[in-house]
Short mmCIF file of C-alpha atoms and ligand atoms in Angstrom, two decimals:
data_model
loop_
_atom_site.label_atom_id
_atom_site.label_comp_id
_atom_site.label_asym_id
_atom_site.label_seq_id
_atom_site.Cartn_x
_atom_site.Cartn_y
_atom_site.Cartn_z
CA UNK A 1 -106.64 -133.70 76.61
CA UNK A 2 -107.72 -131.35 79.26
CA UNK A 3 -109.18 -128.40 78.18
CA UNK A 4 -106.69 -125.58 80.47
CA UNK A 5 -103.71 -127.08 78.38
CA UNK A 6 -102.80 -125.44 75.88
CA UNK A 7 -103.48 -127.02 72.20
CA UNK A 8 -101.46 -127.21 69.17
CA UNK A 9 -103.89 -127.82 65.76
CA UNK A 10 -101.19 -128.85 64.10
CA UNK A 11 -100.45 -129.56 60.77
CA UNK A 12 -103.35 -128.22 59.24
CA UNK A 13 -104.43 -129.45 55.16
CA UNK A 14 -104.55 -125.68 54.56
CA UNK A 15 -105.32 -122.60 57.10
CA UNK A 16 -106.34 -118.76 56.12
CA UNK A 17 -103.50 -117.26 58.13
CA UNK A 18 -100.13 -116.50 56.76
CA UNK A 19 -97.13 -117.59 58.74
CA UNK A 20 -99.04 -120.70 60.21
CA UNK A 21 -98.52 -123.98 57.62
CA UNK A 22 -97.66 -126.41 61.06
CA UNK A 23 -101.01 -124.68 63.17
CA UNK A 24 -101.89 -122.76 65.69
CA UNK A 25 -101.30 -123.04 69.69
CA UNK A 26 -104.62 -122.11 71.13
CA UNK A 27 -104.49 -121.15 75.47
CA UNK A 28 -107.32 -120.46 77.59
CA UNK A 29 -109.57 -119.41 75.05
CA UNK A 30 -106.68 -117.25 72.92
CA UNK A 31 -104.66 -118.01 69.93
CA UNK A 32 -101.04 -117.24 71.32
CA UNK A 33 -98.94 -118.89 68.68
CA UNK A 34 -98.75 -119.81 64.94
CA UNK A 35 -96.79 -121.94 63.86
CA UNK A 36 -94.61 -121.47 60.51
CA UNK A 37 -93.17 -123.79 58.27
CA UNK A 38 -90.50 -126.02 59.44
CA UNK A 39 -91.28 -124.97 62.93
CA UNK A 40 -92.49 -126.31 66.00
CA UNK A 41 -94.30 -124.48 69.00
CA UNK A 42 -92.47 -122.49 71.73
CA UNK A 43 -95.28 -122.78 73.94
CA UNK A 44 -94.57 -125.84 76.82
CA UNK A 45 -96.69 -128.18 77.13
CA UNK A 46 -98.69 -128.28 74.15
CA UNK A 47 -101.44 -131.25 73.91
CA UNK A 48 -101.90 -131.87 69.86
CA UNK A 49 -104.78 -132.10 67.82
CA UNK A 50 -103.98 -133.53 64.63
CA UNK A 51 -105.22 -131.22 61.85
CA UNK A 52 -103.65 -133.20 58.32
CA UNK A 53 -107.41 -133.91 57.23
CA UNK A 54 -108.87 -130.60 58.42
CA UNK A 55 -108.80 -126.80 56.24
CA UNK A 56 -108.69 -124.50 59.59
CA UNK A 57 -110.55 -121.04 58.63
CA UNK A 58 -111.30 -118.24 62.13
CA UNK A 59 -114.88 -118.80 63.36
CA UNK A 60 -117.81 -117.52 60.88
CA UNK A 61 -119.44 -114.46 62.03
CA UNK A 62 -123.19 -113.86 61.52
CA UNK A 63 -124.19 -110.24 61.38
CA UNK A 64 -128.09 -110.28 61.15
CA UNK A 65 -130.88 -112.78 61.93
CA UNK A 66 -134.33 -113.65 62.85
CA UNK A 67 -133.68 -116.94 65.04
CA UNK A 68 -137.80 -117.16 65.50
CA UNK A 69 -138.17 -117.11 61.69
CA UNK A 70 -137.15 -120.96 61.58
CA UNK A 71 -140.76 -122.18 62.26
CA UNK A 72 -141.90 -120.18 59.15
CA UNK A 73 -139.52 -121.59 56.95
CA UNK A 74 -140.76 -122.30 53.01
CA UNK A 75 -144.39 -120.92 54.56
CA UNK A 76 -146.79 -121.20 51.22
CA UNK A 77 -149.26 -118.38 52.40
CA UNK A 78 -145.96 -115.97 52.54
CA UNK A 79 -144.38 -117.37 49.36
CA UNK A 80 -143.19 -115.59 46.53
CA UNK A 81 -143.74 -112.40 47.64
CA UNK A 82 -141.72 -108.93 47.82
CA UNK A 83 -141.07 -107.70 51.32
CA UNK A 84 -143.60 -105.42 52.07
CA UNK A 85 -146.58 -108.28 51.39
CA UNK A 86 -144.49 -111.05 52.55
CA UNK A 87 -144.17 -109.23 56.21
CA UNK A 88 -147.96 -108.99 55.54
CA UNK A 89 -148.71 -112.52 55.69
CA UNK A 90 -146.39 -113.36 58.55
CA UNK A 91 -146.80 -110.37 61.01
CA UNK A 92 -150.35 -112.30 62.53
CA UNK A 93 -148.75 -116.07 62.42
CA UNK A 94 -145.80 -114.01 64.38
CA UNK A 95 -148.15 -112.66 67.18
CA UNK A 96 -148.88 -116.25 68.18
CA UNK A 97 -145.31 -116.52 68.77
CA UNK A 98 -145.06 -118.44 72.56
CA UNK A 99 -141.98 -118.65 74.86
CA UNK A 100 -141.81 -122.65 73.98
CA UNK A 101 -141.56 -122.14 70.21
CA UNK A 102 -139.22 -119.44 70.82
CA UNK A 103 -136.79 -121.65 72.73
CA UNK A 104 -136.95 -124.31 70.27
CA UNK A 105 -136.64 -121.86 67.15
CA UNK A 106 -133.56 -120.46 68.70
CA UNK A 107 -132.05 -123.43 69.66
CA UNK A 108 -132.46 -125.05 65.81
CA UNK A 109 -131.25 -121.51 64.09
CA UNK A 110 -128.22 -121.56 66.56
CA UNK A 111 -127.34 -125.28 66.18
CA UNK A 112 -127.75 -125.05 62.46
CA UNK A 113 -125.12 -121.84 62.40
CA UNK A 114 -122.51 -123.88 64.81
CA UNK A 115 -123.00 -126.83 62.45
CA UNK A 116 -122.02 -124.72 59.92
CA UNK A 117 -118.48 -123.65 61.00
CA UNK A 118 -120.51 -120.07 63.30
CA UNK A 119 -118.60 -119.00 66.25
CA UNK A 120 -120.76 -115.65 67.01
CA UNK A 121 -123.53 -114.82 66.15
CA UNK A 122 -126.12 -111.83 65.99
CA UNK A 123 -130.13 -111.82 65.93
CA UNK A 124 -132.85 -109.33 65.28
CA UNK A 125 -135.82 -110.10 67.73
CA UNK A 126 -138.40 -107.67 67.38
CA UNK A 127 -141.63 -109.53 68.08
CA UNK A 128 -143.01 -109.41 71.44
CA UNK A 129 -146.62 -110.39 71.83
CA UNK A 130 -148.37 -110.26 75.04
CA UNK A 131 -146.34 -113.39 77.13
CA UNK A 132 -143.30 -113.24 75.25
CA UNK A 133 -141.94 -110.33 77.29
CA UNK A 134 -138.88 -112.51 77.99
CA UNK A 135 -137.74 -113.36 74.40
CA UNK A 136 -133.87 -111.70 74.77
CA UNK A 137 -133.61 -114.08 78.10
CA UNK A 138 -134.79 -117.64 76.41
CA UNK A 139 -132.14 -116.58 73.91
CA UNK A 140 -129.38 -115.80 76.28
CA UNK A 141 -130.20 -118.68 78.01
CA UNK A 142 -129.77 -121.02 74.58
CA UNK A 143 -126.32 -119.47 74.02
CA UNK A 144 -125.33 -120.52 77.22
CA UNK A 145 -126.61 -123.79 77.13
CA UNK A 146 -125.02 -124.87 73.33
CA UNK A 147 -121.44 -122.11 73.95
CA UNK A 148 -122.05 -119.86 71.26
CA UNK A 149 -120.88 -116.27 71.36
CA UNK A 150 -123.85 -113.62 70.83
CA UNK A 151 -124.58 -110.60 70.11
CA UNK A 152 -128.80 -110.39 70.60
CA UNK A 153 -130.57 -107.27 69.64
CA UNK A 154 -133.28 -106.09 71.86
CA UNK A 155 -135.52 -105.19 68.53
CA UNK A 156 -138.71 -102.94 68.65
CA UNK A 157 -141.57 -102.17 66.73
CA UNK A 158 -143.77 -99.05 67.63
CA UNK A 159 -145.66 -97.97 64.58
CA UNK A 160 -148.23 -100.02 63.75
CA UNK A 161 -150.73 -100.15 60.74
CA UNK A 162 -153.10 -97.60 63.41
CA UNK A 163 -150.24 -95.02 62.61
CA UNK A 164 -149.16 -95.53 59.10
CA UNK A 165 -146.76 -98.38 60.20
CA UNK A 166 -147.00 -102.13 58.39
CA UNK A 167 -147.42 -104.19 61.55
CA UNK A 168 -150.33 -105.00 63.26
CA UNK A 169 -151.19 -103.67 66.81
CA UNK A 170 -151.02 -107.19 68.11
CA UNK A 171 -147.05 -107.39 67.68
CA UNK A 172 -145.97 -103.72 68.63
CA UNK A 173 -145.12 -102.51 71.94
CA UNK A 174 -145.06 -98.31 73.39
CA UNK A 175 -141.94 -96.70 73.83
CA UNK A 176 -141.59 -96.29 77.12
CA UNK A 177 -141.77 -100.46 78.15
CA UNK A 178 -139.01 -100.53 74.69
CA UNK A 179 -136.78 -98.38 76.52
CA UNK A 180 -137.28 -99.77 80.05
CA UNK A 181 -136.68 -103.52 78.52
CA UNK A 182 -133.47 -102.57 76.55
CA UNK A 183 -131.99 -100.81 79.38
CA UNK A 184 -133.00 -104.06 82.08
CA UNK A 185 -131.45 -106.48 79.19
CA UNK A 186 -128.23 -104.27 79.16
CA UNK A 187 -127.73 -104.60 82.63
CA UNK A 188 -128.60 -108.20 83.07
CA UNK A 189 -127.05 -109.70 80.07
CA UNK A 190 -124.37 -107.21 78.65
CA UNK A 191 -120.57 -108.38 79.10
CA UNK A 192 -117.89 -106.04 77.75
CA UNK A 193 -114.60 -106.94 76.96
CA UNK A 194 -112.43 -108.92 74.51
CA UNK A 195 -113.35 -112.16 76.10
CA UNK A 196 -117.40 -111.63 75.97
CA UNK A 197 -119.39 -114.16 75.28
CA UNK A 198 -122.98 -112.87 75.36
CA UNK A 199 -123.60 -109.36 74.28
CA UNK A 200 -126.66 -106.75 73.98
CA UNK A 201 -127.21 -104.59 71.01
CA UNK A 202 -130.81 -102.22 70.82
CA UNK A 203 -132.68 -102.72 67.32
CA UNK A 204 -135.82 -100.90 66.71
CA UNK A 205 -137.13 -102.98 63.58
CA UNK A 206 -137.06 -100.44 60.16
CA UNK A 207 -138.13 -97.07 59.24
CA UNK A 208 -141.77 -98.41 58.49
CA UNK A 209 -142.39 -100.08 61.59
CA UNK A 210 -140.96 -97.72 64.72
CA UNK A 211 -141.43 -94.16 65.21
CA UNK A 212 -138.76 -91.03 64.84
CA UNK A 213 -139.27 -90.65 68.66
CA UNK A 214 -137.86 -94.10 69.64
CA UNK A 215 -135.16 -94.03 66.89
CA UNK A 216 -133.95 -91.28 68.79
CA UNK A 217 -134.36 -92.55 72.33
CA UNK A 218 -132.76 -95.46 71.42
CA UNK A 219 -129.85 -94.03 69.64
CA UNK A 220 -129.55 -91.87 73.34
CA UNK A 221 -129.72 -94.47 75.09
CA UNK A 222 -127.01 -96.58 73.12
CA UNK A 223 -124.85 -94.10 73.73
CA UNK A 224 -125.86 -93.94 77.38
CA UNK A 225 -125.91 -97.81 77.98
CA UNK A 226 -121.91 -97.55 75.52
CA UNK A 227 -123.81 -100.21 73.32
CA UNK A 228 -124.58 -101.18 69.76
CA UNK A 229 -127.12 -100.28 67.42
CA UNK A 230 -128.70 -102.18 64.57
CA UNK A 231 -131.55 -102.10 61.90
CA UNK A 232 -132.55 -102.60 58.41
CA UNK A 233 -132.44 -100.45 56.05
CA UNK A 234 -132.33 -99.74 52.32
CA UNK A 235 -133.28 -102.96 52.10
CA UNK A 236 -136.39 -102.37 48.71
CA UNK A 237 -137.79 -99.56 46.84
CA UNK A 238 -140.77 -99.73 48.59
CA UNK A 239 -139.19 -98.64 51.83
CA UNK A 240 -137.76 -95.58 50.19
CA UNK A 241 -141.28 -94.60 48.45
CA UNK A 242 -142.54 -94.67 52.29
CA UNK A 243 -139.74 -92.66 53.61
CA UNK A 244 -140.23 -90.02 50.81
CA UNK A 245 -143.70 -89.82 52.01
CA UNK A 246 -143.85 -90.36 55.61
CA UNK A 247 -140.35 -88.15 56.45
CA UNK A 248 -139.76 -86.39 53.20
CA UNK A 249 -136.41 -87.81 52.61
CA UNK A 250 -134.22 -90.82 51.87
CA UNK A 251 -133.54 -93.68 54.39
CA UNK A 252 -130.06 -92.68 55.26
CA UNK A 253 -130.74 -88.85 55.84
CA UNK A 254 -133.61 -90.15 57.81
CA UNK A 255 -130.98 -92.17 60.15
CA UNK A 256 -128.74 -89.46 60.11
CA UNK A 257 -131.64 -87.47 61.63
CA UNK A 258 -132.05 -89.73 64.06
CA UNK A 259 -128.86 -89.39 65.25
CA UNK A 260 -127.77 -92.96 64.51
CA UNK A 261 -125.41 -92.29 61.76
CA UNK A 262 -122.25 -92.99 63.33
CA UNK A 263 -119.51 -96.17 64.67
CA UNK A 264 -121.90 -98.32 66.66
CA UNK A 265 -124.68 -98.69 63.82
CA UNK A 266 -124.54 -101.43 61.63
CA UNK A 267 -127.53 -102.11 58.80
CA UNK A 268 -128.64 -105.30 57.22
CA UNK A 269 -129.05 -104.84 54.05
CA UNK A 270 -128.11 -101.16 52.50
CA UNK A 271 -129.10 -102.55 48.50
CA UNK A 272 -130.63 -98.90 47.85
CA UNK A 273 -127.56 -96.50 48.68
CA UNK A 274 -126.39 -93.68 46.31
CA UNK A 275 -122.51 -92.74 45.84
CA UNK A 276 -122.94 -90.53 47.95
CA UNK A 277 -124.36 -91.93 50.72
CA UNK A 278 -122.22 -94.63 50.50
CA UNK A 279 -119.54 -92.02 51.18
CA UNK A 280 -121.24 -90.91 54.13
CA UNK A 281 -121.25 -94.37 55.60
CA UNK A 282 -117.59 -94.77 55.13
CA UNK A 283 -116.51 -91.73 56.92
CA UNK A 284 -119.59 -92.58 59.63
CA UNK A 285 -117.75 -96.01 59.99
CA UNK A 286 -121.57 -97.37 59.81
CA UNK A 287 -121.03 -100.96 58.44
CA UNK A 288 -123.69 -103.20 56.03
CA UNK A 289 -124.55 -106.73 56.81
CA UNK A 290 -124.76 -108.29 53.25
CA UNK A 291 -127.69 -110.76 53.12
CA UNK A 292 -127.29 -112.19 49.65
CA UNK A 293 -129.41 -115.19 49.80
CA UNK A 294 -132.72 -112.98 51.52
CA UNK A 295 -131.99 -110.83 48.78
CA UNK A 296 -132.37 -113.04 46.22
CA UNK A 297 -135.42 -115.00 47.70
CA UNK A 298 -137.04 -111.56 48.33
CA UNK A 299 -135.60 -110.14 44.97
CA UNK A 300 -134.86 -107.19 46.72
CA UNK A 301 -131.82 -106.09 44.88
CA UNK A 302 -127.94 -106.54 45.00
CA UNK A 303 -125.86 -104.94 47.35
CA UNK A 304 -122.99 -102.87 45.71
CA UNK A 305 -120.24 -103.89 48.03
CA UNK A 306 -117.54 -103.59 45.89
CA UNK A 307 -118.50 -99.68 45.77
CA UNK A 308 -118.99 -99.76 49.76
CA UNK A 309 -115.66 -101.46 50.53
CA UNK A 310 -113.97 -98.83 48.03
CA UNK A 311 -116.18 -96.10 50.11
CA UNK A 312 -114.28 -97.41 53.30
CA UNK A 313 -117.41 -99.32 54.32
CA UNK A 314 -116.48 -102.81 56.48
CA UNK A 315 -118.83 -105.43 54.74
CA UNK A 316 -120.29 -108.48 57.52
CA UNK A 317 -122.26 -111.35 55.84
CA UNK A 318 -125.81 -112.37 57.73
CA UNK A 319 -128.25 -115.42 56.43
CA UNK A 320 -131.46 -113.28 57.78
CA UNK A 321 -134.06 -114.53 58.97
CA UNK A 322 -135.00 -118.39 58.03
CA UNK A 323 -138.42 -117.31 56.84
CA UNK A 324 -136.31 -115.40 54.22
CA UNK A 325 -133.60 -117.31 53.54
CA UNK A 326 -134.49 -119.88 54.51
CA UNK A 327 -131.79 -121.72 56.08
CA UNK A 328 -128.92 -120.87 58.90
CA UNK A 329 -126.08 -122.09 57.30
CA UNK A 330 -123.38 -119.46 56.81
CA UNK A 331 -121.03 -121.36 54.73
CA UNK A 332 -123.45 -121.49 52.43
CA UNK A 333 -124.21 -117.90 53.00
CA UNK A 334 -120.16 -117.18 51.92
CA UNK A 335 -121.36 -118.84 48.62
CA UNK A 336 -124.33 -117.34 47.80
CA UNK A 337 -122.29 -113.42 48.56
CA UNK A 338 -119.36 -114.96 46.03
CA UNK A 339 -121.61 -116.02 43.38
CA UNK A 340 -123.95 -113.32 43.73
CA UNK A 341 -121.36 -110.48 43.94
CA UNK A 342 -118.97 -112.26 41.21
CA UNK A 343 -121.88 -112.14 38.70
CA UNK A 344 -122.20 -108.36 39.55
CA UNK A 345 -118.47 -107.45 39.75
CA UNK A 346 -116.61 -109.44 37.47
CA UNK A 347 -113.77 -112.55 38.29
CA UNK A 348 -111.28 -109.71 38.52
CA UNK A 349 -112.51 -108.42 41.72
CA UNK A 350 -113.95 -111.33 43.92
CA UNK A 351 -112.51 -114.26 44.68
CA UNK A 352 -113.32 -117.11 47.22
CA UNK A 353 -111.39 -115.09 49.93
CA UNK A 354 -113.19 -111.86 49.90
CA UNK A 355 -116.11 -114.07 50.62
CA UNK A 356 -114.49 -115.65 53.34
CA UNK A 357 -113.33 -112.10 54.59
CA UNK A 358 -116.20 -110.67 54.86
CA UNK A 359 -117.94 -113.52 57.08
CA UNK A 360 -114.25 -112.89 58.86
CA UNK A 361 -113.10 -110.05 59.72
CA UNK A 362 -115.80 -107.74 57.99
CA UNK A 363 -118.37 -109.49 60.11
CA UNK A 364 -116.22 -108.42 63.12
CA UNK A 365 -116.36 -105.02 62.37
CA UNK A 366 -119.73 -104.88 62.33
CA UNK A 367 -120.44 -106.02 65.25
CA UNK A 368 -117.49 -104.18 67.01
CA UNK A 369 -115.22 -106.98 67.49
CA UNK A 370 -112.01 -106.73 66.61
CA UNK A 371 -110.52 -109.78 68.89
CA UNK A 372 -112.67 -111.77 66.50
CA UNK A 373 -112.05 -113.07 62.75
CA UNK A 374 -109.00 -113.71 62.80
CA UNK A 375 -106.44 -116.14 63.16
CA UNK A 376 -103.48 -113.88 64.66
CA UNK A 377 -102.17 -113.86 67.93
CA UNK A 378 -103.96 -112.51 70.91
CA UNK A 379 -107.35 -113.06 69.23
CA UNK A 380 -109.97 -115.51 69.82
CA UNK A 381 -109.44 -119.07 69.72
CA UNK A 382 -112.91 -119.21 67.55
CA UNK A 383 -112.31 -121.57 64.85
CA UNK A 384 -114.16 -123.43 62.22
CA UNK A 385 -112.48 -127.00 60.60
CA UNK A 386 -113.84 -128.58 57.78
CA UNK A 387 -112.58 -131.77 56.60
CA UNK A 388 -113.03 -132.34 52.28
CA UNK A 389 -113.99 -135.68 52.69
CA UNK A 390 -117.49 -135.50 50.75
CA UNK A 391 -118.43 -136.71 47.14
CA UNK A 392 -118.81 -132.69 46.22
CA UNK A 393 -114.63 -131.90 47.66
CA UNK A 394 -113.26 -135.11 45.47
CA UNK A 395 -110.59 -133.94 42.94
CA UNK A 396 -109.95 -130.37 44.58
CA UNK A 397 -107.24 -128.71 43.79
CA UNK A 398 -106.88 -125.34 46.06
CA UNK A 399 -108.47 -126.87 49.60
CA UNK A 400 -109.17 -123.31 51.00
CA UNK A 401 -110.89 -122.19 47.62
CA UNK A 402 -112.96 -125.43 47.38
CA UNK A 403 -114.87 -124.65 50.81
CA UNK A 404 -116.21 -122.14 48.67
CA UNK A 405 -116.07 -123.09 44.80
CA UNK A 406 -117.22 -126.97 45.96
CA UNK A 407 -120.10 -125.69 48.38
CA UNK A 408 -119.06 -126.46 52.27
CA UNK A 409 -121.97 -126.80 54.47
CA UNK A 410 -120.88 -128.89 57.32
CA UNK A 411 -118.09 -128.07 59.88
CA UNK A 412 -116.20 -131.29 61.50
CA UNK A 413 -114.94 -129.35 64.65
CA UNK A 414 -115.66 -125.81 65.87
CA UNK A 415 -113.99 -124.27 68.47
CA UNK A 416 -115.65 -121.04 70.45
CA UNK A 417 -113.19 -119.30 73.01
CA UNK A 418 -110.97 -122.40 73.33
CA UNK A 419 -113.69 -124.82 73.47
CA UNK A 420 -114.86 -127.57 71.10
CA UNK A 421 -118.03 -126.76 70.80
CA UNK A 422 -118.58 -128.93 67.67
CA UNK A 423 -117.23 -132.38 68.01
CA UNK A 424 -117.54 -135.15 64.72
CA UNK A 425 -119.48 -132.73 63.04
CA UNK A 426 -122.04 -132.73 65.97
CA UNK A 427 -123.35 -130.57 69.35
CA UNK A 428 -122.19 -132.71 71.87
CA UNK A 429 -124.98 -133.21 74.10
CA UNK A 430 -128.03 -131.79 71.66
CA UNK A 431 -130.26 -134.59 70.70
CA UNK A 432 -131.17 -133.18 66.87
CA UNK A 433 -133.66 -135.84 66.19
CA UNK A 434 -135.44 -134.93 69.41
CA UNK A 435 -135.12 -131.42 68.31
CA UNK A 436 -136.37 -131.33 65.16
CA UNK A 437 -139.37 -133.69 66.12
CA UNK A 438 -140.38 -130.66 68.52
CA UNK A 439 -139.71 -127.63 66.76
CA UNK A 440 -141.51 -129.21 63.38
CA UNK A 441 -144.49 -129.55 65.91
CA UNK A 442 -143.90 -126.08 67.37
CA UNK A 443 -143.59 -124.73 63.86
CA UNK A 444 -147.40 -126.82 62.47
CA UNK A 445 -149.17 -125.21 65.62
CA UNK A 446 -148.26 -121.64 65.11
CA UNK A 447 -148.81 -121.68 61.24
CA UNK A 448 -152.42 -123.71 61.85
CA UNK A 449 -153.55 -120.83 63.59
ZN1 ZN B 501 -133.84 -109.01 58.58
#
């Protein structure tokens, strides 16, 4: 089938849309059509992919990643550590960080998302050693090669250990080249639009690594530059003792301060918020990327997001960084937030499709895409298809609950902006064997030293 005629996934095994049991009609890179039961398409011309084996969910949204973290994955020297000591240990194997172990980490934490049923997808890069001044382009230039939708934060770190900060000199960077860098990347690299594919977002790293002056240049210049900003916060106790002492206050008057608390912020993490605060977010329309399997590795806490959601706060799901999580697969992420905020909250209030709604349509609003997560007309033909055709699906009853309940990890077909991007549960065109062989290389070198 070509790929300017319009499709009809037809007769999908189950699909999280109401009003579509016979599929959708996807056209030049839209949904324009479900189609209901006992129905056929109104749309000419249709070419049909046959969707009886497949449960059709909209593309999985990741809200907040390290893509370079993949070749410090399971690292023993950083193991079984809280935050604060486990950044310790990897800040110096992170300054060794070169342009070819970039491209490779990216391309492995990207493939492993798409795999995974990820249409779009966010990262934090804040580590620019001396010859890595190009980091945001080697990742633009990754999405473009594999077809996945990004949104890549131009991340910062300015406060090093020399001024009370946690990171080493070797990895920070002075405000002004920060400012000059996110502004080039924003020109270069930022599309706007329903219909973007590649996006730029500025990022300075955490309250204990950048400086109040560059939290507030940045926040300026997002509004200048009509972009997003992102960082972490309220992520550990430890990063509120340092607030109290470094700025005399709690993280989130702190941002406020800073001018960032407002629509285009969104935080990974916010475990540590009061009632409140949480409050204040919601009427700020500042939105939380829940990381619940960094949380648990780091034992950092439990985000309340039953309490946010009630507060009016839009919940996104991110895996983190793969030296924290440490894998990229956000299926499995949607399990790991179910089980982790089911044990907090009860049966009674969340089931396998608030999970699925938050890596959804929560995701989306984090990120400021509302064409996204979704399967509805007039948005994004981004979808993931998973066929239950494993040992761990036999016997399901409910096929949309048992992507969750039986533990999905693998996507048959993806679809990004009308494209198959994920064909037979592989990247057409990305030799993984070949890949693996040279990141696991990449990944030896920069932990030897
Ligand atoms: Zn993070």
């Amino acid at each position: 089938m070509s790929e300017t005629q319009p499709i009809w996934i037809k007769d999908p095994l189950a699909i999280l849309a109401d009003g579509a049991e016979r599929g959708v009609v996807v056209s030049e890179g839209h949904i324009v059509e479900l189609v209901g039961a006992g129905q056929g398409p109104m749309t000419p011309g249709t070419a049909v992919f046959d969707a009886t084996a497949h449960v059709v969910i909209p593309g999985l949204i990741n809200t907040h990643h390290h893509f370079y973290q993949t070749l410090t994955r399971a690292m023993p020297a950083a193991m079984d550590r809280e935050l604060f000591p486990w950044l310790k240990a990897l800040y110096p194997v992170w300054a060794r960080l070169t342009p070819e172990a970039l491209d490779l980490a990216v391309t492995v934490a990207m493939a492993e998302l798409m795999l995974s049923g990820c249409t779009t997808t966010t990262d934090h890069h804040y580590v620019f050693p001396s010859g890595l001044e190009d980091a945001i382009d080697i990742e633009v230039a990754a999405a473009q090669r594999l077809g996945l939708r990004v949104l890549l934060t131009r991340g910062s770190m300015n406060r090093s250990q020399r001024d009370g900060g946690l990171p080493p000199d070797s990895v920070v960077q002075d405000e002004d080249t920060i400012l000059a860098d996110s502004a080039r990347l924003v020109a270069k690299h930022h599309q706007r639009g329903p219909d973007a594919m590649v996006q730029i977002a500025l990022a300075p790293c955490s309250p204990f690594s950048v400086t109040t002056s560059l939290m507030r240049a940045t926040a300026d210049l997002a509004e200048k530059l009509d972009v997003r900003l992102h960082t972490h916060l309220a992520e550990t106790e430890d990063e509120n003792r340092f607030c109290e002492e470094i700025h005399g206050c709690r993280p989130l008057d702190y941002l406020e301060q800073c001018g960032w608390l407002n629509h285009r912020t969104w935080l990974a993490h916010g475990i540590f918020f009061n009632v409140d605060e949480m409050k204040r977010l919601g009427k700020a329309k500042t939105a939380i990327s829940h990381c619940a399997c960094s949380n648990q590795i780091l034992a950092s806490g439990c985000c309340p997001v039953c309490e946010m959601e009630a507060a009016g706060v839009a919940i996104g799901l991110g895996v983190d960084g793969s030296a924290s999580n440490d894998g990229s697969n956000l299926m499995q992420e949607v399990r790991a937030a179910f089980l982790l905020q089911r044990a907090r909250y009860g049966v009674g209030r969340v089931s396998h499709r608030d999970a699925l709604r938050w890596a959804t349509q929560g995701s989306a609003a984090c990120i400021g895409r509302p064409e996204l997560g979704e399967i509805a007309v007039g948005k994004a033909a981004d979808l993931a298809l998973f066929k239950l055709d494993e040992l761990r699906f036999s016997g399901a009853g409910d096929p949309l609950a048992a992507l969750v309940l039986c533990a999905a990890h693998r996507a048959d077909r993806v679809m990004i902006g009308g494209h198959w991007r994920v064909i037979d549960g592989s990247i057409p065109g990305l030799d993984v064997t070949e890949l693996i062989r040279n990141h696991s290389a990449a990944a030896r070198q920069l932990q030897a030293g």
